[in-house]
Short mmCIF file of C-alpha atoms and ligand atoms in Angstrom, two decimals:
data_model
loop_
_atom_site.label_atom_id
_atom_site.label_comp_id
_atom_site.label_asym_id
_atom_site.label_seq_id
_atom_site.Cartn_x
_atom_site.Cartn_y
_atom_site.Cartn_z
CA MET A 1 161.13 47.68 -7.33
CA LYS A 2 158.41 48.41 -10.94
CA VAL A 3 154.72 47.90 -9.79
CA GLU A 4 152.76 48.51 -13.90
CA ILE A 5 149.30 47.84 -12.91
CA GLY A 6 147.12 49.20 -9.86
CA ILE A 7 143.31 47.63 -8.21
CA ILE A 8 140.59 49.97 -6.37
CA SER A 9 138.50 48.18 -5.08
CA GLY A 10 135.20 48.82 -3.43
CA SER A 11 132.59 47.21 -1.20
CA GLY A 12 132.51 43.57 -2.85
CA ALA A 13 136.48 42.67 -2.41
CA TYR A 14 138.82 43.68 0.53
CA GLU A 15 141.78 41.27 -0.02
CA LEU A 16 142.39 40.26 -4.27
CA GLY A 17 143.41 36.52 -3.22
CA ALA A 18 147.94 36.91 -4.07
CA GLU A 19 150.65 37.24 -2.29
CA ILE A 20 150.94 40.34 -0.31
CA LEU A 21 154.16 41.86 -0.14
CA GLU A 22 154.35 43.98 1.53
CA GLU A 23 152.22 46.91 2.57
CA PHE A 24 152.48 50.52 3.74
CA GLU A 25 150.70 53.86 4.82
CA ALA A 26 151.20 56.43 2.22
CA GLU A 27 150.90 60.14 1.72
CA THR A 28 150.28 62.31 -0.90
CA PRO A 29 150.18 66.01 -1.44
CA TYR A 30 146.46 64.64 -1.68
CA GLY A 31 146.58 63.40 1.84
CA LYS A 32 146.31 59.71 2.76
CA PRO A 33 144.67 57.61 0.41
CA SER A 34 141.74 55.44 1.07
CA SER A 35 143.34 51.98 3.41
CA LYS A 36 146.91 51.10 2.99
CA VAL A 37 148.45 50.42 0.20
CA GLN A 38 149.12 46.50 -0.52
CA ILE A 39 151.56 45.76 -3.02
CA VAL A 40 150.80 41.56 -4.00
CA GLU A 41 152.65 39.63 -6.65
CA ILE A 42 151.60 36.46 -8.79
CA GLU A 43 154.26 35.52 -11.31
CA LYS A 44 156.88 38.03 -10.43
CA ASN A 45 154.29 40.54 -11.73
CA ARG A 46 154.13 43.24 -9.08
CA ALA A 47 150.01 45.07 -8.44
CA ALA A 48 149.51 47.72 -5.65
CA PHE A 49 145.45 47.36 -4.77
CA ILE A 50 143.95 50.24 -2.23
CA ARG A 51 139.99 49.72 -0.81
CA ARG A 52 138.79 52.50 -1.78
CA HIS A 53 135.97 53.20 1.42
CA GLY A 54 138.97 51.69 3.87
CA PRO A 55 139.88 48.73 5.31
CA GLU A 56 136.32 48.70 7.89
CA HIS A 57 133.70 49.72 4.53
CA SER A 58 133.81 53.65 6.80
CA ILE A 59 134.03 55.33 4.38
CA PRO A 60 131.30 56.78 2.04
CA PRO A 61 131.42 57.05 -1.59
CA HIS A 62 131.04 61.07 -1.38
CA ARG A 63 133.48 61.44 0.69
CA ILE A 64 136.30 58.69 -0.69
CA ASN A 65 138.98 61.31 -1.29
CA HIS A 66 139.68 60.00 -4.78
CA ARG A 67 143.09 62.07 -5.31
CA ALA A 68 144.88 60.89 -2.64
CA ASN A 69 144.15 57.02 -3.53
CA ILE A 70 144.76 57.45 -7.67
CA TYR A 71 148.44 59.78 -6.75
CA ALA A 72 149.45 56.95 -4.98
CA LEU A 73 149.30 54.74 -7.60
CA HIS A 74 151.27 56.13 -9.58
CA SER A 75 154.06 58.24 -7.68
CA LEU A 76 154.68 54.12 -7.07
CA GLY A 77 154.47 53.69 -10.93
CA VAL A 78 151.52 52.56 -12.20
CA GLU A 79 150.65 52.56 -15.38
CA ASN A 80 146.58 50.67 -15.73
CA VAL A 81 144.50 51.31 -13.85
CA ILE A 82 141.52 48.79 -13.05
CA SER A 83 138.72 49.26 -10.39
CA LEU A 84 136.17 46.94 -8.86
CA GLY A 85 132.83 48.14 -8.18
CA SER A 86 129.03 46.90 -7.84
CA VAL A 87 126.51 48.95 -9.03
CA GLY A 88 122.69 48.40 -10.22
CA SER A 89 121.95 48.00 -13.92
CA LEU A 90 119.92 49.89 -15.49
CA LYS A 91 118.17 47.23 -18.03
CA GLU A 92 115.88 45.01 -17.79
CA GLY A 93 118.16 43.09 -20.14
CA ILE A 94 121.10 43.54 -17.69
CA LYS A 95 119.99 40.58 -14.99
CA PRO A 96 121.57 41.18 -12.25
CA PRO A 97 124.39 39.11 -11.51
CA ALA A 98 125.85 39.95 -14.00
CA THR A 99 129.92 41.34 -14.79
CA VAL A 100 130.25 44.56 -17.32
CA ILE A 101 133.50 46.44 -19.10
CA PRO A 102 131.42 49.66 -19.25
CA GLU A 103 133.13 51.45 -23.15
CA ASP A 104 132.18 54.91 -21.68
CA TYR A 105 130.65 56.40 -18.74
CA ILE A 106 128.21 59.92 -17.63
CA SER A 107 128.92 61.61 -14.25
CA PRO A 108 127.66 65.21 -14.24
CA PHE A 109 126.79 65.44 -10.20
CA ARG A 110 130.68 65.02 -9.06
CA VAL A 111 134.44 65.96 -11.13
CA ASP A 112 136.87 65.22 -10.00
CA THR A 113 140.74 67.28 -11.07
CA PHE A 114 143.87 67.75 -10.43
CA PHE A 115 143.69 70.48 -13.04
CA GLU A 116 142.97 73.47 -10.14
CA ASP A 117 145.90 75.60 -11.03
CA ARG A 118 146.08 75.45 -14.61
CA VAL A 119 144.13 75.17 -17.78
CA GLU A 120 144.46 71.87 -19.05
CA HIS A 121 141.21 69.66 -20.59
CA ILE A 122 141.08 65.94 -21.51
CA ALA A 123 138.72 64.75 -23.31
CA PRO A 124 137.33 61.81 -20.88
CA GLU A 125 137.09 58.51 -22.37
CA LEU A 126 137.54 54.44 -20.88
CA ASP A 127 141.12 52.95 -22.12
CA GLU A 128 140.41 51.04 -25.23
CA GLU A 129 143.28 48.82 -24.89
CA LEU A 130 142.83 47.63 -21.10
CA ARG A 131 139.28 47.39 -22.19
CA LYS A 132 140.14 44.37 -24.79
CA GLU A 133 142.64 43.21 -22.34
CA LEU A 134 140.33 42.91 -19.73
CA LYS A 135 137.55 40.90 -21.68
CA GLU A 136 140.54 38.33 -23.12
CA SER A 137 141.45 37.81 -19.53
CA ALA A 138 137.49 36.84 -18.57
CA LEU A 139 137.04 34.93 -22.55
CA GLU A 140 140.57 32.74 -20.40
CA LEU A 141 138.83 31.73 -17.79
CA GLY A 142 135.14 31.31 -18.84
CA ILE A 143 133.23 34.29 -17.26
CA ASP A 144 130.74 35.89 -19.00
CA VAL A 145 131.07 39.58 -19.33
CA ARG A 146 129.22 41.52 -21.13
CA TYR A 147 131.45 44.05 -23.06
CA GLY A 148 130.52 48.06 -22.97
CA GLY A 149 127.58 49.96 -22.56
CA VAL A 150 127.77 53.54 -20.36
CA TYR A 151 127.95 53.74 -16.28
CA LEU A 152 126.29 56.64 -14.97
CA GLN A 153 128.27 57.97 -11.60
CA THR A 154 126.00 59.72 -8.50
CA LEU A 155 127.24 61.12 -5.54
CA GLY A 156 125.07 58.48 -3.07
CA PRO A 157 125.87 57.93 -0.68
CA ARG A 158 121.38 57.09 -0.82
CA LEU A 159 120.49 55.12 -3.99
CA GLU A 160 118.39 56.92 -6.62
CA THR A 161 114.75 58.28 -7.09
CA LYS A 162 112.35 55.59 -9.30
CA ALA A 163 112.16 58.96 -11.39
CA GLU A 164 116.35 59.27 -10.77
CA ILE A 165 116.81 55.93 -12.50
CA ARG A 166 113.84 56.49 -15.04
CA MET A 167 115.97 59.41 -16.25
CA TYR A 168 119.14 57.86 -15.90
CA CYS A 169 117.85 54.78 -17.56
CA ARG A 170 117.59 56.39 -21.13
CA TYR A 171 121.08 57.00 -21.43
CA ALA A 172 122.93 54.43 -19.35
CA ASP A 173 123.41 51.21 -18.84
CA ILE A 174 125.00 51.16 -15.14
CA VAL A 175 124.95 52.79 -11.86
CA GLY A 176 126.86 53.43 -9.06
CA MET A 177 129.20 55.81 -7.90
CA THR A 178 132.76 55.97 -8.39
CA VAL A 179 134.24 55.11 -12.59
CA GLY A 180 133.63 58.32 -13.44
CA SER A 181 135.65 59.62 -10.41
CA GLU A 182 138.66 58.01 -11.12
CA ALA A 183 138.30 57.46 -14.64
CA ALA A 184 138.82 60.72 -15.02
CA LEU A 185 141.90 61.16 -12.62
CA SER A 186 143.71 58.68 -13.95
CA GLN A 187 144.26 60.30 -17.15
CA GLU A 188 144.93 63.16 -16.04
CA LEU A 189 148.02 61.72 -14.53
CA GLY A 190 148.53 59.83 -17.74
CA MET A 191 147.45 56.50 -16.81
CA LYS A 192 144.99 53.87 -18.83
CA PHE A 193 141.93 53.01 -16.90
CA ALA A 194 139.16 50.19 -17.01
CA ALA A 195 136.29 49.08 -15.26
CA ILE A 196 135.24 45.71 -14.36
CA CYS A 197 131.39 46.34 -13.07
CA SER A 198 129.79 43.73 -10.90
CA VAL A 199 126.43 43.89 -11.13
CA ASP A 200 124.21 43.04 -7.93
CA ASN A 201 121.07 44.67 -8.19
CA TYR A 202 118.34 46.15 -10.73
CA ALA A 203 118.26 50.39 -9.96
CA HIS A 204 115.26 51.46 -7.95
CA GLY A 205 112.18 50.78 -10.27
CA ILE A 206 113.79 48.54 -13.59
CA SER A 207 112.31 45.51 -11.02
CA GLY A 208 109.48 45.48 -8.62
CA GLU A 209 112.93 44.49 -5.71
CA ILE A 210 113.45 47.14 -4.08
CA PRO A 211 117.39 48.15 -4.04
CA ASN A 212 118.68 46.61 -0.27
CA PHE A 213 121.88 47.77 0.83
CA GLN A 214 122.72 45.15 3.56
CA GLU A 215 121.12 42.97 -0.05
CA ILE A 216 123.83 44.38 -2.46
CA LEU A 217 127.05 43.39 -0.10
CA LYS A 218 125.91 40.15 0.22
CA ARG A 219 125.91 39.90 -3.82
CA ALA A 220 129.10 42.04 -4.34
CA LYS A 221 131.26 39.43 -2.39
CA THR A 222 129.88 36.85 -4.43
CA ASN A 223 130.39 38.43 -8.07
CA GLN A 224 133.17 40.48 -7.46
CA GLU A 225 134.69 36.78 -7.22
CA LYS A 226 134.57 36.69 -10.80
CA SER A 227 135.66 40.37 -10.91
CA LYS A 228 138.88 39.90 -8.95
CA ALA A 229 139.26 36.03 -10.86
CA ILE A 230 139.76 38.36 -14.52
CA VAL A 231 142.02 40.94 -12.63
CA LEU A 232 144.72 38.45 -11.16
CA ASN A 233 145.04 36.96 -14.18
CA PHE A 234 145.80 40.10 -15.46
CA ILE A 235 147.83 40.19 -13.68
CA GLU A 236 149.99 37.20 -14.61
CA LYS A 237 149.97 37.12 -17.91
CA TYR A 238 151.13 40.58 -17.71
N1 HPA B 1 122.93 52.73 -7.40
C1 HPA B 1 123.83 53.44 -7.72
N2 HPA B 1 125.18 52.78 -7.04
C2 HPA B 1 124.86 51.17 -6.25
C3 HPA B 1 123.89 50.43 -6.43
C4 HPA B 1 122.61 50.85 -7.17
O1 HPA B 1 121.78 50.85 -7.30
N3 HPA B 1 124.14 49.23 -7.09
C5 HPA B 1 125.69 49.29 -5.95
N4 HPA B 1 126.16 50.21 -6.99
#
């Protein structure tokens, strides 16, 4: 069975809305992935789907076993990893709701790696080709995406203080809790990686509104319908 696409979703998307061919528990040298792996199919193209917070949304961001999630995708032969997630906006001009395909990331607080026992260093980046393909998928559907911008990964689980956001907004455009970890691990295993981020709130202090997690979750569910549509179209045309 050839599965070249891997999708990891977060708070906003518990199902992709594609036909599920199979669902199984995976085991990796790093433990179990956050959820069962679902194999979905559209027009004979298959993708493996993992929910990073678990099926019940019970795994907080700082406790996600990213290595197990990424390794499980890699062992299925996945070559393209697409991450869906929710972010806060660090710029007044990036007004929620919006969809961003970031071009780079900063992750100083958590660095995940498979290279524990050997000296090897990747030069981390988000995959240009996959980013472009996702942008084209969005264009085909008439979905407006912001193509570019820097993602800053915080450790979580708490949101950020206003002072932290004043610092981060100088260097980045959106803030979330997962992309840096998943991107670096995917790259270490030779897989392309890109993210589709739903901007569901202004980060703390950027607007008058204090970010509220329940509100963010609610908005993520609605906003990520667009992220899902982009991914489903990408799978269909692959
Ligand atoms: N900060 C960090 N992560 C997030 C946010 C935020 O404001 N919104 C959604 N994910």
